[in-house]
Every structure is written in C-alpha cells, then in structure tokens.
Amino acid sequence: MGVLYLLSLLLGIGCMLLLDHRFRLFFWRDAKAAAIVTAVGVLFLLFWDLAGIGLGIFLRGEGTIATGLLIAPELPIEEPIFLLFLVLCTMVLYTGSRRLLDRIPAKRSEKQWENV
Amino acid sequence: MTYLWLALAFIAAAVVAGVVLARKGAFPGEAGRHWKAVGLAFAALVVLTAVFDSVMIGMELFHYDASHILGVRVGLAPIEDFAYPLAGVVALPGLWMWLTRKRKQTSEGRAESGLKGLVPQALLASRPVSWINTAYPFTAAMLLTTREVDWVLIVGTFYFLIPYNLAMYGINDVFDYESDLKNPRKGGIEGALLQPRLHRPMLWLAAITNVPFLLVLAFAGGPAAWLSLAVSAFAVVAYSVAGLRFKERPVLDSLTSSTHFVSPAVVGLALAGADVTPGLIVVLVAFFLWGMAAHAFGAVQDIEPDRQAGIGSIATVIGARRTVRLAVVLWLVAGLAMLATPWPGPLAAIIAVPYIANCAPYWNVTDTTAARTNVAWRRFIWLNYGSGFLVTLILILHWSLTS
C-alpha cells in the first residue's frame, strides 16, 4: 500500500495553506466564505467525477504510489483530497493574482507623482 | 466523445454560475480586474495541469476508456482534463467575490476579527494531549476485529482523534464559560477560556466538523453502528449543553464522561461487526469503570470553583473524600475485572495499580484541600500514556496469539 500520492497531496495542501496564511488570501481573509467556496468546489468536482465514473470514462489505475483504498467504485480515497488541493490551488492563484492586479494602479500613480 | 460532452455540460454550469455571481458580486470597475485575475490563474493552472496530470497518469494513478476521449493529449493529459481547472477557476472566484462583497463594504478589520482566532482557540480547547484517548479505543477495537486497515478505519480514527474532541470540549467550554472564568487551571494544558464572541462560531464549527463524519460512519455500518454513534454523539452534547447539563448531575456526570471514551471502542466494534463474547463485555465494563473513576477523580480538584459558580458535580455533592475513595474503588474493581478476561487480558489488571497509587494519598482529602489533587491530576494525564503503552503491548500479544 503506497502512501506517496496521499502524502504529496497533503504536502501540497499544506503549502497552499502556508501561502494563504502568509499573504492572508483565502481562509485567513474570510474563513466562512472560504469554507463555503471550498465545500462547493469539492462537491461540484466530486459530482463530476462520479458522473464520469458512472459513464465509464474514468478508470482507477493500479499505481503503486496510491493506497488502493476506495470510497466508491473506481473512486480512490485520494480523489477528494486531490480535489481539495485543486480548489485551494485555484483560489490561492486567483486571490494572489487579484492582489497583484489591485496594486498596479497604485504603482502607476506613484510613478506619475515622481515624474511631476 | 463522451468525456467531451460531460466536460462541456459541467463547464456550461460553471460559466453560468461564474458570470452571474461575478455580476452580482462585483463593484463598479471591479469586474475587469476579476476576469483578468481569473485569466492569470487559469494560465498558471494550465501549466500545472499539463505537468502534474501527465505525472499522475504516468504513475498509473488513473486512466481513461480510450473510446470515450478525443485522443488529443498535452503530454499524457487528455485535452478534456483541462476542463476541471477551467470550470473551477470560472465559477469559484465568482462565488468568493459574491460571498465577500459585504465584507468589503463594511470596515475590513471588524469583519475579520469576527472569526479571528477561532481555529487556534478550538484546537487549544480540544485538549490535544488527550486526543489520543478517544481515537485509540476506536482504532484498537476496530483493528483487532477486522485485522486490516480500510477506509472506515482511517476515517473513523481521524474523526475520533480531532472532530470528536473539537465537539466535546468546544461545546463544553462554551457552556462552562462562567465556571471557567473563576478557575485559573483553565487556559493551559487542560483547556482554554473561550471568548464569548467565539461561542456561536465554536458551536457551528463543532456541528460542521462532526455531522459529515457521523453520516459517513453511519453509512458504513448497520443498526449496531447507528445506535452506538447516536449514543456517542448524544453523550458528547448532553454532557454540557444548556438544559441537559449531565455534568452537573451527580453519578450521571461520571457515567456520561466515561461513555465519551468507551463509546468510540463500541463504535469500532460495531463497524467491524465484532462477535459479542463475555470476555469482550468484561473488558468494556472494566474500561467503563476506569473512565468513571477518572472523571470522578478529576472533578475533585474543581470542587471550589464549581461550587462558587453554582455548578454541581459528583464531587460537590458527595464531597472530596468520598469521591476520591470511590475513584480508588472503581479502579480496583476495573483491575480485578480484567482478571476474569481470557488470556492475555489479566495482564491488564496491573495497569490499575499506578492509578490507585496516584490517587490513594488523597484518601483523607477534605473539600478545602481538594484543589491539591490537581498535582495528581496532572500526573494522571501522563499516566494515561504509560497505560496506553502497556495496553498496546497486551493487544499486540493478543493479536499474535489469535492469528
């Protein structure tokens, strides 16, 4: 039973939360809203997974780095963890990009000030 | 083609939700930056997906029915897989912007302080040094029955390790606020004073972190699991919640407290479908008596603050001396009961000795000197680790003898 994949995902989630914590992006900005967004995102993507499994598109692999534990047919225990990571990564990227974009006008006005 | 249609359907739903939410959530002039940020995030996600989806497929974590996909791949990743990050990045930031729009209107700082410190407070309140005391009985009981690690074991262990304790101590601290204020012992190793503004969020946190696990575990088991989970959850709530306050009803307080530790084991046995044997029942009864003794002894040190706050307990009602003696007797009976279990159970009888030795010096304690038992209570918390060690050795011996 391999735990490499599961550990990698948990490590990735940890890194996303560290970024979140450091820059006050998501959970550390509005915990309640972040919890709702995360829950909605994970459930939406999980439902998508289940639809794909039901249609016979997605097939679980026999990779040795996975635990092989299933929470539903063809749905390994790592999948919701992966989706959690994907949602966190998406939101950290978005909120981080917003932070950068929101700074641009400020910088421009600073430059104008210097030119004057 | 099937995957493409599936992906398009979910993307369509995500786009509709994302556009509507962004319109409703954005302030004038904000929409442009919102969609630019969505674009930047998606660009980064495309690169990450191309790399890591390929790695994951290469590692054979999953694959696709070839007849259902277009066959266009970026690296090893089928083009349809990029629909996941696309749908996520279109819909979720919109939801985020809509949910946080009110926060931006009001002062930023005030809204932020609303939930600030909830999670650290909740974790501190849940007594991390005691987490193992509820997870261990579950895991040991289930693992010894099924002899394999399956997802129910992992999910249940996590539940009884953290969310269960968050609920038990979080609810307790909310409704104990009054007596905790007068008790200098709280706030450190044995619990934390909880600010009133965090009371409601704490109860919500307890509900959100517990209900899903209870439902999943109930789903994994039959009627025996439903009953034991219901008893377990009821004991957690009834112990301290206003109106029931079992912790203020002498005897019922110790019974409920012991249920907090024994019920996880019963849930584990029920989920594993264990056979009910006389030996098993004796073990559970001995564990239950141990738990009652632990609670009763723990209540002695709080006699003064509890009485000042008008809170009753087994110790405030029958007095310090009789409570200590009751605890010693309960531990003694628990130890003796273990002698009646099949080998290697009788070995566990010796575990009662350090508890009795720790508690017996207070045989003649009075209500005015009751606070001094805190020294023994602190030792008790660490004694549990030693006992856990011995119990584990005995369980390993049991495992090797029965497999």
Short mmCIF file of C-alpha atoms in Angstrom, two decimals:
data_model
loop_
_atom_site.label_atom_id
_atom_site.label_comp_id
_atom_site.label_asym_id
_atom_site.label_seq_id
_atom_site.Cartn_x
_atom_site.Cartn_y
_atom_site.Cartn_z
CA MET A 1 0.00 0.00 0.00
CA GLY A 2 1.64 3.22 -1.12
CA VAL A 3 1.06 6.49 0.63
CA LEU A 4 3.31 8.61 -1.60
CA TYR A 5 0.45 10.11 -3.58
CA LEU A 6 -1.62 10.83 -0.47
CA LEU A 7 1.36 12.39 1.30
CA SER A 8 2.22 14.51 -1.75
CA LEU A 9 -1.34 15.82 -1.84
CA LEU A 10 -1.32 16.62 1.88
CA LEU A 11 2.04 18.33 1.47
CA GLY A 12 0.65 20.37 -1.43
CA ILE A 13 -2.39 21.36 0.63
CA GLY A 14 -0.05 22.36 3.46
CA CYS A 15 1.94 24.57 1.07
CA MET A 16 -1.24 26.23 -0.24
CA LEU A 17 -2.36 26.95 3.31
CA LEU A 18 1.07 28.40 4.13
CA LEU A 19 0.78 30.78 1.18
CA ASP A 20 -2.76 31.59 2.29
CA HIS A 21 -1.54 32.27 5.83
CA ARG A 22 1.45 34.33 4.74
CA PHE A 23 -0.47 36.63 2.41
CA ARG A 24 -3.92 36.49 4.11
CA LEU A 25 -5.50 35.40 0.83
CA PHE A 26 -8.36 33.00 1.37
CA PHE A 27 -9.11 31.22 4.67
CA TRP A 28 -7.10 33.83 6.54
CA ARG A 29 -9.07 36.60 4.87
CA ASP A 30 -12.62 35.36 5.32
CA ALA A 31 -12.76 31.88 6.83
CA LYS A 32 -16.51 31.45 6.46
CA ALA A 33 -16.64 32.42 2.79
CA ALA A 34 -13.53 30.34 2.08
CA ALA A 35 -15.10 27.30 3.74
CA ILE A 36 -18.23 27.68 1.59
CA VAL A 37 -16.23 28.12 -1.64
CA THR A 38 -14.09 25.09 -0.78
CA ALA A 39 -17.07 22.89 0.06
CA VAL A 40 -18.97 23.92 -3.08
CA GLY A 41 -15.89 23.43 -5.27
CA VAL A 42 -15.00 19.99 -3.92
CA LEU A 43 -18.59 18.74 -4.09
CA PHE A 44 -19.06 20.09 -7.64
CA LEU A 45 -15.89 18.39 -8.90
CA LEU A 46 -16.63 15.19 -6.95
CA PHE A 47 -20.06 15.05 -8.56
CA TRP A 48 -18.32 15.47 -11.94
CA ASP A 49 -16.00 12.56 -11.07
CA LEU A 50 -18.94 10.37 -10.12
CA ALA A 51 -20.71 11.24 -13.37
CA GLY A 52 -17.55 10.30 -15.31
CA ILE A 53 -17.22 7.04 -13.40
CA GLY A 54 -20.90 6.30 -13.98
CA LEU A 55 -20.41 6.82 -17.72
CA GLY A 56 -17.39 4.52 -17.69
CA ILE A 57 -14.89 7.22 -18.72
CA PHE A 58 -12.65 7.30 -15.65
CA LEU A 59 -10.89 4.14 -14.59
CA ARG A 60 -8.80 3.82 -11.49
CA GLY A 61 -5.19 2.85 -12.08
CA GLU A 62 -3.13 0.25 -10.27
CA GLY A 63 -0.33 2.69 -9.45
CA THR A 64 1.87 1.53 -6.60
CA ILE A 65 2.10 5.02 -5.07
CA ALA A 66 -1.63 5.02 -4.21
CA THR A 67 -3.19 3.40 -1.14
CA GLY A 68 -5.71 1.45 -3.23
CA LEU A 69 -8.46 2.29 -0.72
CA LEU A 70 -11.80 3.04 -2.38
CA ILE A 71 -14.66 5.16 -1.06
CA ALA A 72 -16.90 4.21 -4.00
CA PRO A 73 -16.40 2.06 -7.12
CA GLU A 74 -13.39 3.41 -9.09
CA LEU A 75 -13.14 6.34 -6.64
CA PRO A 76 -9.97 6.18 -4.53
CA ILE A 77 -9.73 7.86 -1.14
CA GLU A 78 -7.13 10.25 -2.59
CA GLU A 79 -9.57 11.80 -5.07
CA PRO A 80 -11.45 14.15 -2.69
CA ILE A 81 -8.07 15.15 -1.26
CA PHE A 82 -6.83 15.94 -4.75
CA LEU A 83 -9.95 17.98 -5.47
CA LEU A 84 -9.44 19.86 -2.21
CA PHE A 85 -5.91 20.65 -3.33
CA LEU A 86 -7.14 21.76 -6.77
CA VAL A 87 -9.71 24.11 -5.25
CA LEU A 88 -7.19 25.59 -2.80
CA CYS A 89 -4.61 25.99 -5.56
CA THR A 90 -7.19 27.69 -7.80
CA MET A 91 -8.30 30.10 -5.11
CA VAL A 92 -4.76 30.93 -3.97
CA LEU A 93 -3.84 31.65 -7.59
CA TYR A 94 -6.94 33.80 -8.10
CA THR A 95 -6.74 35.77 -4.86
CA GLY A 96 -2.97 36.17 -5.34
CA SER A 97 -3.49 37.47 -8.89
CA ARG A 98 -6.13 39.87 -7.64
CA ARG A 99 -3.72 41.15 -5.01
CA LEU A 100 -1.11 41.82 -7.69
CA LEU A 101 -3.60 43.45 -10.10
CA ASP A 102 -5.06 45.65 -7.38
CA ARG A 103 -1.59 47.08 -6.79
CA ILE A 104 -0.98 48.18 -10.39
CA PRO A 105 -2.97 51.48 -10.31
CA ALA A 106 -1.22 52.43 -7.08
CA LYS A 107 2.16 51.97 -8.69
CA ARG A 108 1.19 53.99 -11.72
CA SER A 109 0.07 56.93 -9.62
CA GLU A 110 3.34 56.74 -7.68
CA LYS A 111 5.25 56.99 -10.95
CA GLN A 112 3.20 59.99 -12.07
CA TRP A 113 3.94 61.62 -8.77
CA GLU A 114 7.65 61.07 -9.25
CA ASN A 115 7.52 62.48 -12.77
CA VAL A 116 5.90 65.66 -11.52
CA MET B 1 -16.57 11.92 -27.27
CA THR B 2 -18.49 11.07 -24.09
CA TYR B 3 -15.91 12.83 -21.88
CA LEU B 4 -16.10 15.96 -24.05
CA TRP B 5 -19.89 16.21 -23.66
CA LEU B 6 -19.63 15.58 -19.94
CA ALA B 7 -16.95 18.27 -19.61
CA LEU B 8 -18.95 20.76 -21.71
CA ALA B 9 -22.02 20.22 -19.55
CA PHE B 10 -20.11 20.93 -16.33
CA ILE B 11 -18.24 23.87 -17.89
CA ALA B 12 -21.54 25.36 -19.03
CA ALA B 13 -22.91 25.13 -15.49
CA ALA B 14 -19.70 26.67 -14.12
CA VAL B 15 -19.71 29.53 -16.65
CA VAL B 16 -23.34 30.42 -15.95
CA ALA B 17 -22.70 30.40 -12.20
CA GLY B 18 -19.42 32.29 -12.57
CA VAL B 19 -20.88 35.05 -14.77
CA VAL B 20 -24.00 35.55 -12.66
CA LEU B 21 -22.04 35.61 -9.38
CA ALA B 22 -19.38 37.96 -10.78
CA ARG B 23 -22.09 40.39 -11.93
CA LYS B 24 -23.82 40.34 -8.58
CA GLY B 25 -20.65 40.40 -6.53
CA ALA B 26 -18.51 42.95 -8.35
CA PHE B 27 -18.41 46.64 -7.57
CA PRO B 28 -18.25 49.10 -10.48
CA GLY B 29 -14.82 48.77 -12.08
CA GLU B 30 -14.05 45.55 -10.25
CA ALA B 31 -15.23 43.13 -12.94
CA GLY B 32 -12.28 43.84 -15.24
CA ARG B 33 -9.70 43.00 -12.61
CA HIS B 34 -11.74 39.96 -11.58
CA TRP B 35 -11.67 38.43 -15.06
CA LYS B 36 -8.00 39.35 -15.55
CA ALA B 37 -7.15 37.55 -12.33
CA VAL B 38 -9.25 34.58 -13.46
CA GLY B 39 -7.25 34.55 -16.69
CA LEU B 40 -3.90 34.68 -14.89
CA ALA B 41 -4.93 31.91 -12.51
CA PHE B 42 -6.15 29.76 -15.40
CA ALA B 43 -2.88 30.26 -17.31
CA ALA B 44 -0.96 29.01 -14.26
CA LEU B 45 -3.40 26.11 -13.81
CA VAL B 46 -2.99 25.04 -17.45
CA VAL B 47 0.77 24.72 -16.98
CA LEU B 48 0.35 22.89 -13.66
CA THR B 49 -2.26 20.56 -15.15
CA ALA B 50 -0.13 19.74 -18.21
CA VAL B 51 2.79 18.81 -15.96
CA PHE B 52 1.13 17.13 -13.00
CA ASP B 53 -1.74 15.42 -14.81
CA SER B 54 0.92 13.84 -17.03
CA VAL B 55 2.90 12.77 -13.97
CA MET B 56 -0.21 11.31 -12.34
CA ILE B 57 -1.21 9.41 -15.48
CA GLY B 58 2.39 8.29 -15.93
CA MET B 59 2.36 6.91 -12.38
CA GLU B 60 -0.77 4.92 -13.35
CA LEU B 61 -2.97 6.57 -10.73
CA PHE B 62 -5.85 6.54 -13.21
CA HIS B 63 -6.53 6.15 -16.89
CA TYR B 64 -9.33 6.66 -19.38
CA ASP B 65 -11.50 4.46 -21.51
CA ALA B 66 -9.95 5.23 -24.92
CA SER B 67 -13.30 5.04 -26.71
CA HIS B 68 -14.67 7.94 -24.64
CA ILE B 69 -11.93 10.54 -25.17
CA LEU B 70 -10.95 12.61 -28.22
CA GLY B 71 -7.37 11.41 -28.08
CA VAL B 72 -5.81 14.90 -28.18
CA ARG B 73 -3.22 14.99 -25.41
CA VAL B 74 -0.93 17.60 -23.86
CA GLY B 75 1.89 15.48 -22.53
CA LEU B 76 -0.06 12.49 -21.28
CA ALA B 77 -3.04 14.61 -20.21
CA PRO B 78 -6.14 14.32 -22.39
CA ILE B 79 -7.32 17.77 -23.52
CA GLU B 80 -10.64 17.21 -21.73
CA ASP B 81 -8.87 17.12 -18.36
CA PHE B 82 -8.23 20.85 -18.64
CA ALA B 83 -11.96 21.29 -18.18
CA TYR B 84 -11.58 20.72 -14.42
CA PRO B 85 -9.37 23.73 -13.69
CA LEU B 86 -11.33 25.79 -16.24
CA ALA B 87 -14.67 25.13 -14.54
CA GLY B 88 -13.16 25.72 -11.12
CA VAL B 89 -11.47 28.97 -12.00
CA VAL B 90 -14.52 30.36 -13.77
CA ALA B 91 -17.03 29.61 -11.03
CA LEU B 92 -15.30 29.62 -7.65
CA PRO B 93 -13.68 33.10 -7.69
CA GLY B 94 -17.11 34.49 -8.64
CA LEU B 95 -18.65 32.74 -5.65
CA TRP B 96 -15.83 34.09 -3.49
CA MET B 97 -16.33 37.66 -4.71
CA TRP B 98 -20.06 37.43 -4.14
CA LEU B 99 -19.67 35.97 -0.63
CA THR B 100 -17.11 38.59 0.42
CA ARG B 101 -18.85 41.64 -1.13
CA LYS B 102 -20.45 42.71 2.16
CA ARG B 103 -17.15 42.45 3.98
CA LYS B 104 -15.59 44.98 1.63
CA GLN B 105 -18.45 47.42 2.15
CA THR B 106 -18.16 47.38 5.93
CA SER B 107 -14.86 48.05 7.62
CA GLU B 108 -12.37 45.35 6.69
CA GLY B 109 -10.91 44.95 10.16
CA ARG B 110 -14.15 44.47 12.02
CA ALA B 111 -15.45 41.64 9.91
CA GLU B 112 -12.07 39.95 10.07
CA SER B 113 -11.96 39.97 13.85
CA GLY B 114 -15.31 38.15 13.90
CA LEU B 115 -13.84 34.69 13.45
CA LYS B 116 -10.25 35.55 14.18
CA GLY B 117 -8.61 33.01 16.43
CA LEU B 118 -11.47 30.52 16.19
CA VAL B 119 -9.44 27.60 14.86
CA PRO B 120 -6.42 28.03 17.18
CA GLN B 121 -8.82 28.51 20.10
CA ALA B 122 -10.84 25.47 19.10
CA LEU B 123 -7.71 23.34 18.83
CA LEU B 124 -6.44 24.54 22.19
CA ALA B 125 -9.87 23.98 23.71
CA SER B 126 -9.98 20.42 22.38
CA ARG B 127 -7.05 19.35 24.65
CA PRO B 128 -4.65 17.95 22.03
CA VAL B 129 -2.79 15.97 24.71
CA SER B 130 -5.99 13.97 25.22
CA TRP B 131 -6.93 13.44 21.55
CA ILE B 132 -5.40 10.00 21.58
CA ASN B 133 -7.69 8.90 24.43
CA THR B 134 -10.73 8.80 22.14
CA ALA B 135 -9.05 7.77 18.88
CA TYR B 136 -7.13 4.88 20.42
CA PRO B 137 -10.15 2.94 21.75
CA PHE B 138 -11.82 3.18 18.35
CA THR B 139 -8.80 2.17 16.31
CA ALA B 140 -7.74 -0.63 18.65
CA ALA B 141 -11.24 -2.11 18.85
CA MET B 142 -11.82 -1.99 15.10
CA LEU B 143 -8.35 -3.06 14.00
CA LEU B 144 -8.28 -6.02 16.39
CA THR B 145 -11.59 -7.21 14.96
CA THR B 146 -11.08 -6.67 11.23
CA ARG B 147 -7.25 -7.09 11.25
CA GLU B 148 -6.94 -4.77 8.27
CA VAL B 149 -6.65 -1.07 7.54
CA ASP B 150 -9.59 0.03 5.40
CA TRP B 151 -11.05 3.46 4.72
CA VAL B 152 -13.62 3.16 7.51
CA LEU B 153 -10.76 2.68 9.99
CA ILE B 154 -8.90 5.72 8.65
CA VAL B 155 -11.96 7.98 8.55
CA GLY B 156 -13.15 6.81 11.99
CA THR B 157 -9.72 7.25 13.56
CA PHE B 158 -9.46 10.78 12.22
CA TYR B 159 -12.99 11.53 13.43
CA PHE B 160 -12.37 10.33 16.98
CA LEU B 161 -8.94 11.97 17.00
CA ILE B 162 -9.92 15.55 16.17
CA PRO B 163 -13.53 16.47 15.23
CA TYR B 164 -14.98 14.43 18.11
CA ASN B 165 -12.76 16.24 20.61
CA LEU B 166 -13.48 19.60 18.99
CA ALA B 167 -17.18 18.99 19.61
CA MET B 168 -16.81 17.51 23.09
CA TYR B 169 -14.56 20.20 24.53
CA GLY B 170 -15.79 23.05 22.32
CA ILE B 171 -19.41 22.60 23.43
CA ASN B 172 -18.18 22.10 26.99
CA ASP B 173 -16.18 25.31 27.04
CA VAL B 174 -19.00 27.38 25.56
CA PHE B 175 -21.44 26.31 28.26
CA ASP B 176 -18.81 26.28 31.01
CA TYR B 177 -17.73 29.86 30.42
CA GLU B 178 -18.98 31.04 33.79
CA SER B 179 -17.14 28.50 35.92
CA ASP B 180 -14.02 28.62 33.75
CA LEU B 181 -13.69 32.34 34.47
CA LYS B 182 -13.24 31.54 38.14
CA ASN B 183 -10.87 28.66 37.51
CA PRO B 184 -7.19 29.55 36.97
CA ARG B 185 -6.49 25.97 35.95
CA LYS B 186 -8.21 26.52 32.58
CA GLY B 187 -6.30 28.18 29.76
CA GLY B 188 -3.33 25.84 29.69
CA ILE B 189 -2.85 22.13 29.25
CA GLU B 190 -6.34 21.30 30.47
CA GLY B 191 -8.42 23.68 28.38
CA ALA B 192 -8.85 27.27 27.35
CA LEU B 193 -11.11 30.12 28.29
CA LEU B 194 -13.27 30.82 25.30
CA GLN B 195 -14.20 34.40 24.47
CA PRO B 196 -17.97 34.95 24.28
CA ARG B 197 -17.78 36.27 20.68
CA LEU B 198 -16.47 32.84 19.65
CA HIS B 199 -19.24 30.87 21.34
CA ARG B 200 -21.62 30.70 18.40
CA PRO B 201 -18.87 30.08 15.80
CA MET B 202 -17.49 27.34 18.06
CA LEU B 203 -20.84 25.53 18.12
CA TRP B 204 -21.06 25.85 14.34
CA LEU B 205 -17.54 24.54 13.96
CA ALA B 206 -18.43 21.54 16.12
CA ALA B 207 -21.51 20.81 14.00
CA ILE B 208 -19.77 21.26 10.64
CA THR B 209 -16.80 19.09 11.59
CA ASN B 210 -18.87 16.30 13.17
CA VAL B 211 -22.08 15.77 11.23
CA PRO B 212 -20.44 14.71 7.93
CA PHE B 213 -18.25 12.15 9.71
CA LEU B 214 -21.19 10.78 11.68
CA LEU B 215 -23.18 10.38 8.45
CA VAL B 216 -20.29 8.68 6.62
CA LEU B 217 -19.62 6.29 9.50
CA ALA B 218 -23.33 5.54 9.85
CA PHE B 219 -23.42 4.84 6.12
CA ALA B 220 -20.55 2.36 6.53
CA GLY B 221 -22.27 0.37 9.27
CA GLY B 222 -25.55 -1.25 10.27
CA PRO B 223 -28.06 -0.69 13.09
CA ALA B 224 -25.47 -1.51 15.80
CA ALA B 225 -23.20 1.25 14.45
CA TRP B 226 -26.13 3.69 14.19
CA LEU B 227 -27.10 3.07 17.80
CA SER B 228 -23.55 3.37 19.15
CA LEU B 229 -22.85 6.51 17.09
CA ALA B 230 -26.11 8.03 18.34
CA VAL B 231 -25.25 7.23 21.97
CA SER B 232 -21.73 8.59 21.45
CA ALA B 233 -22.91 11.86 19.88
CA PHE B 234 -25.68 12.27 22.45
CA ALA B 235 -23.21 11.83 25.31
CA VAL B 236 -20.94 14.48 23.78
CA VAL B 237 -23.76 17.00 23.54
CA ALA B 238 -25.72 16.11 26.69
CA TYR B 239 -22.68 16.35 28.94
CA SER B 240 -22.52 20.12 28.87
CA VAL B 241 -25.26 21.66 26.72
CA ALA B 242 -27.70 24.01 28.48
CA GLY B 243 -30.88 22.24 29.54
CA LEU B 244 -29.31 18.80 29.83
CA ARG B 245 -26.02 19.53 31.64
CA PHE B 246 -25.37 15.88 32.57
CA LYS B 247 -22.05 17.06 34.02
CA GLU B 248 -23.95 18.75 36.81
CA ARG B 249 -25.94 15.65 37.73
CA PRO B 250 -24.04 13.50 40.21
CA VAL B 251 -23.28 9.95 39.02
CA LEU B 252 -24.81 10.73 35.61
CA ASP B 253 -21.80 13.04 35.10
CA SER B 254 -19.29 10.22 35.59
CA LEU B 255 -21.38 7.80 33.52
CA THR B 256 -21.57 10.26 30.62
CA SER B 257 -17.89 11.15 30.80
CA SER B 258 -16.89 7.51 30.71
CA THR B 259 -19.20 7.00 27.73
CA HIS B 260 -17.08 9.60 25.91
CA PHE B 261 -14.13 7.20 25.99
CA VAL B 262 -15.83 3.81 25.84
CA SER B 263 -18.32 4.63 23.06
CA PRO B 264 -15.59 5.08 20.41
CA ALA B 265 -14.50 1.50 21.15
CA VAL B 266 -18.10 0.30 20.87
CA VAL B 267 -18.50 2.17 17.56
CA GLY B 268 -15.32 0.50 16.31
CA LEU B 269 -16.60 -2.94 17.31
CA ALA B 270 -20.00 -2.26 15.73
CA LEU B 271 -18.47 -1.05 12.44
CA ALA B 272 -16.22 -4.11 12.39
CA GLY B 273 -19.14 -6.44 13.13
CA ALA B 274 -17.49 -7.98 16.21
CA ASP B 275 -18.90 -11.04 17.95
CA VAL B 276 -20.20 -10.19 21.42
CA THR B 277 -18.43 -12.52 23.86
CA PRO B 278 -18.46 -12.48 27.69
CA GLY B 279 -14.75 -11.63 27.67
CA LEU B 280 -15.34 -8.61 25.43
CA ILE B 281 -18.14 -7.34 27.67
CA VAL B 282 -15.93 -7.66 30.78
CA VAL B 283 -13.20 -5.65 29.02
CA LEU B 284 -15.66 -2.90 28.09
CA VAL B 285 -17.13 -2.82 31.61
CA ALA B 286 -13.64 -2.55 33.13
CA PHE B 287 -12.81 0.27 30.71
CA PHE B 288 -16.07 1.96 31.64
CA LEU B 289 -15.31 1.75 35.37
CA TRP B 290 -11.83 3.14 34.68
CA GLY B 291 -13.44 6.07 32.85
CA MET B 292 -15.90 6.74 35.69
CA ALA B 293 -13.06 6.74 38.22
CA ALA B 294 -11.04 9.12 36.03
CA HIS B 295 -13.94 11.55 35.78
CA ALA B 296 -14.81 11.41 39.48
CA PHE B 297 -11.21 12.00 40.50
CA GLY B 298 -10.86 14.85 38.01
CA ALA B 299 -13.92 16.56 39.49
CA VAL B 300 -12.39 16.70 42.99
CA GLN B 301 -9.91 19.48 42.17
CA ASP B 302 -12.75 21.66 40.82
CA ILE B 303 -14.96 21.46 43.92
CA GLU B 304 -14.31 25.07 45.00
CA PRO B 305 -14.66 26.84 41.62
CA ASP B 306 -17.65 24.67 40.73
CA ARG B 307 -19.43 25.50 43.97
CA GLN B 308 -18.71 29.21 43.56
CA ALA B 309 -20.20 29.12 40.07
CA GLY B 310 -23.16 27.12 41.35
CA ILE B 311 -22.20 24.10 39.25
CA GLY B 312 -22.82 20.65 40.68
CA SER B 313 -20.76 17.51 40.12
CA ILE B 314 -20.33 14.13 41.71
CA ALA B 315 -17.57 15.69 43.85
CA THR B 316 -19.52 18.75 45.00
CA VAL B 317 -22.43 16.54 46.02
CA ILE B 318 -20.77 13.63 47.81
CA GLY B 319 -17.66 15.58 48.87
CA ALA B 320 -13.98 15.32 48.10
CA ARG B 321 -13.09 12.47 50.42
CA ARG B 322 -15.84 10.11 49.35
CA THR B 323 -15.23 10.91 45.68
CA VAL B 324 -11.54 10.05 45.96
CA ARG B 325 -12.37 6.82 47.73
CA LEU B 326 -14.99 5.98 45.12
CA ALA B 327 -12.39 6.51 42.38
CA VAL B 328 -9.90 4.22 44.10
CA VAL B 329 -12.54 1.51 44.49
CA LEU B 330 -13.67 1.85 40.86
CA TRP B 331 -10.08 1.48 39.61
CA LEU B 332 -9.63 -1.51 41.91
CA VAL B 333 -12.79 -3.20 40.58
CA ALA B 334 -11.75 -2.42 36.99
CA GLY B 335 -8.37 -4.09 37.63
CA LEU B 336 -9.97 -7.11 39.27
CA ALA B 337 -12.49 -7.42 36.42
CA MET B 338 -9.63 -7.76 33.95
CA LEU B 339 -8.55 -10.91 35.82
CA ALA B 340 -11.78 -12.51 34.61
CA THR B 341 -10.98 -11.98 30.92
CA PRO B 342 -9.32 -14.55 28.63
CA TRP B 343 -5.52 -14.51 28.39
CA PRO B 344 -3.70 -12.11 27.89
CA GLY B 345 -6.41 -9.82 29.35
CA PRO B 346 -5.48 -10.48 33.01
CA LEU B 347 -2.13 -8.79 32.38
CA ALA B 348 -4.04 -5.53 32.09
CA ALA B 349 -5.04 -5.77 35.76
CA ILE B 350 -1.64 -4.36 36.67
CA ILE B 351 -2.49 -1.10 34.87
CA ALA B 352 -4.90 -0.24 37.69
CA VAL B 353 -2.02 -0.14 40.21
CA PRO B 354 -0.39 3.18 39.22
CA TYR B 355 -3.79 4.89 39.11
CA ILE B 356 -4.62 3.68 42.62
CA ALA B 357 -1.15 4.65 43.83
CA ASN B 358 -1.55 8.12 42.30
CA CYS B 359 -4.96 8.67 43.88
CA ALA B 360 -4.68 6.86 47.23
CA PRO B 361 -2.54 9.53 49.01
CA TYR B 362 -5.65 11.73 48.92
CA TRP B 363 -7.72 9.09 50.73
CA ASN B 364 -8.33 11.57 53.57
CA VAL B 365 -8.57 14.75 51.47
CA THR B 366 -11.11 17.39 52.56
CA ASP B 367 -13.15 19.81 50.49
CA THR B 368 -10.82 22.66 51.47
CA THR B 369 -7.68 20.76 50.38
CA ALA B 370 -9.35 19.32 47.29
CA ALA B 371 -7.56 21.73 44.93
CA ARG B 372 -4.27 20.00 45.82
CA THR B 373 -5.37 16.89 43.90
CA ASN B 374 -4.51 18.89 40.76
CA VAL B 375 -0.93 17.62 41.18
CA ALA B 376 -2.18 14.06 40.92
CA TRP B 377 -4.48 15.00 38.04
CA ARG B 378 -1.53 16.31 36.05
CA ARG B 379 0.28 13.04 36.72
CA PHE B 380 -2.88 11.20 35.67
CA ILE B 381 -2.80 12.81 32.20
CA TRP B 382 0.72 11.43 31.66
CA LEU B 383 -0.07 8.10 33.33
CA ASN B 384 -2.52 7.53 30.51
CA TYR B 385 0.33 7.48 28.02
CA GLY B 386 2.10 4.80 30.05
CA SER B 387 -1.12 2.82 30.27
CA GLY B 388 -1.65 3.18 26.55
CA PHE B 389 1.82 1.76 26.03
CA LEU B 390 1.07 -1.26 28.22
CA VAL B 391 -2.37 -1.79 26.66
CA THR B 392 -0.74 -1.71 23.22
CA LEU B 393 1.77 -4.37 24.22
CA ILE B 394 -1.02 -6.56 25.58
CA LEU B 395 -3.07 -6.06 22.41
CA ILE B 396 -0.07 -7.00 20.25
CA LEU B 397 0.33 -10.15 22.34
CA HIS B 398 -3.39 -10.85 21.90
CA TRP B 399 -3.02 -10.30 18.14
CA SER B 400 -0.10 -12.72 17.87
CA LEU B 401 -1.90 -15.34 19.96
CA THR B 402 -5.09 -15.21 17.89
CA SER B 403 -3.74 -15.01 14.35
#
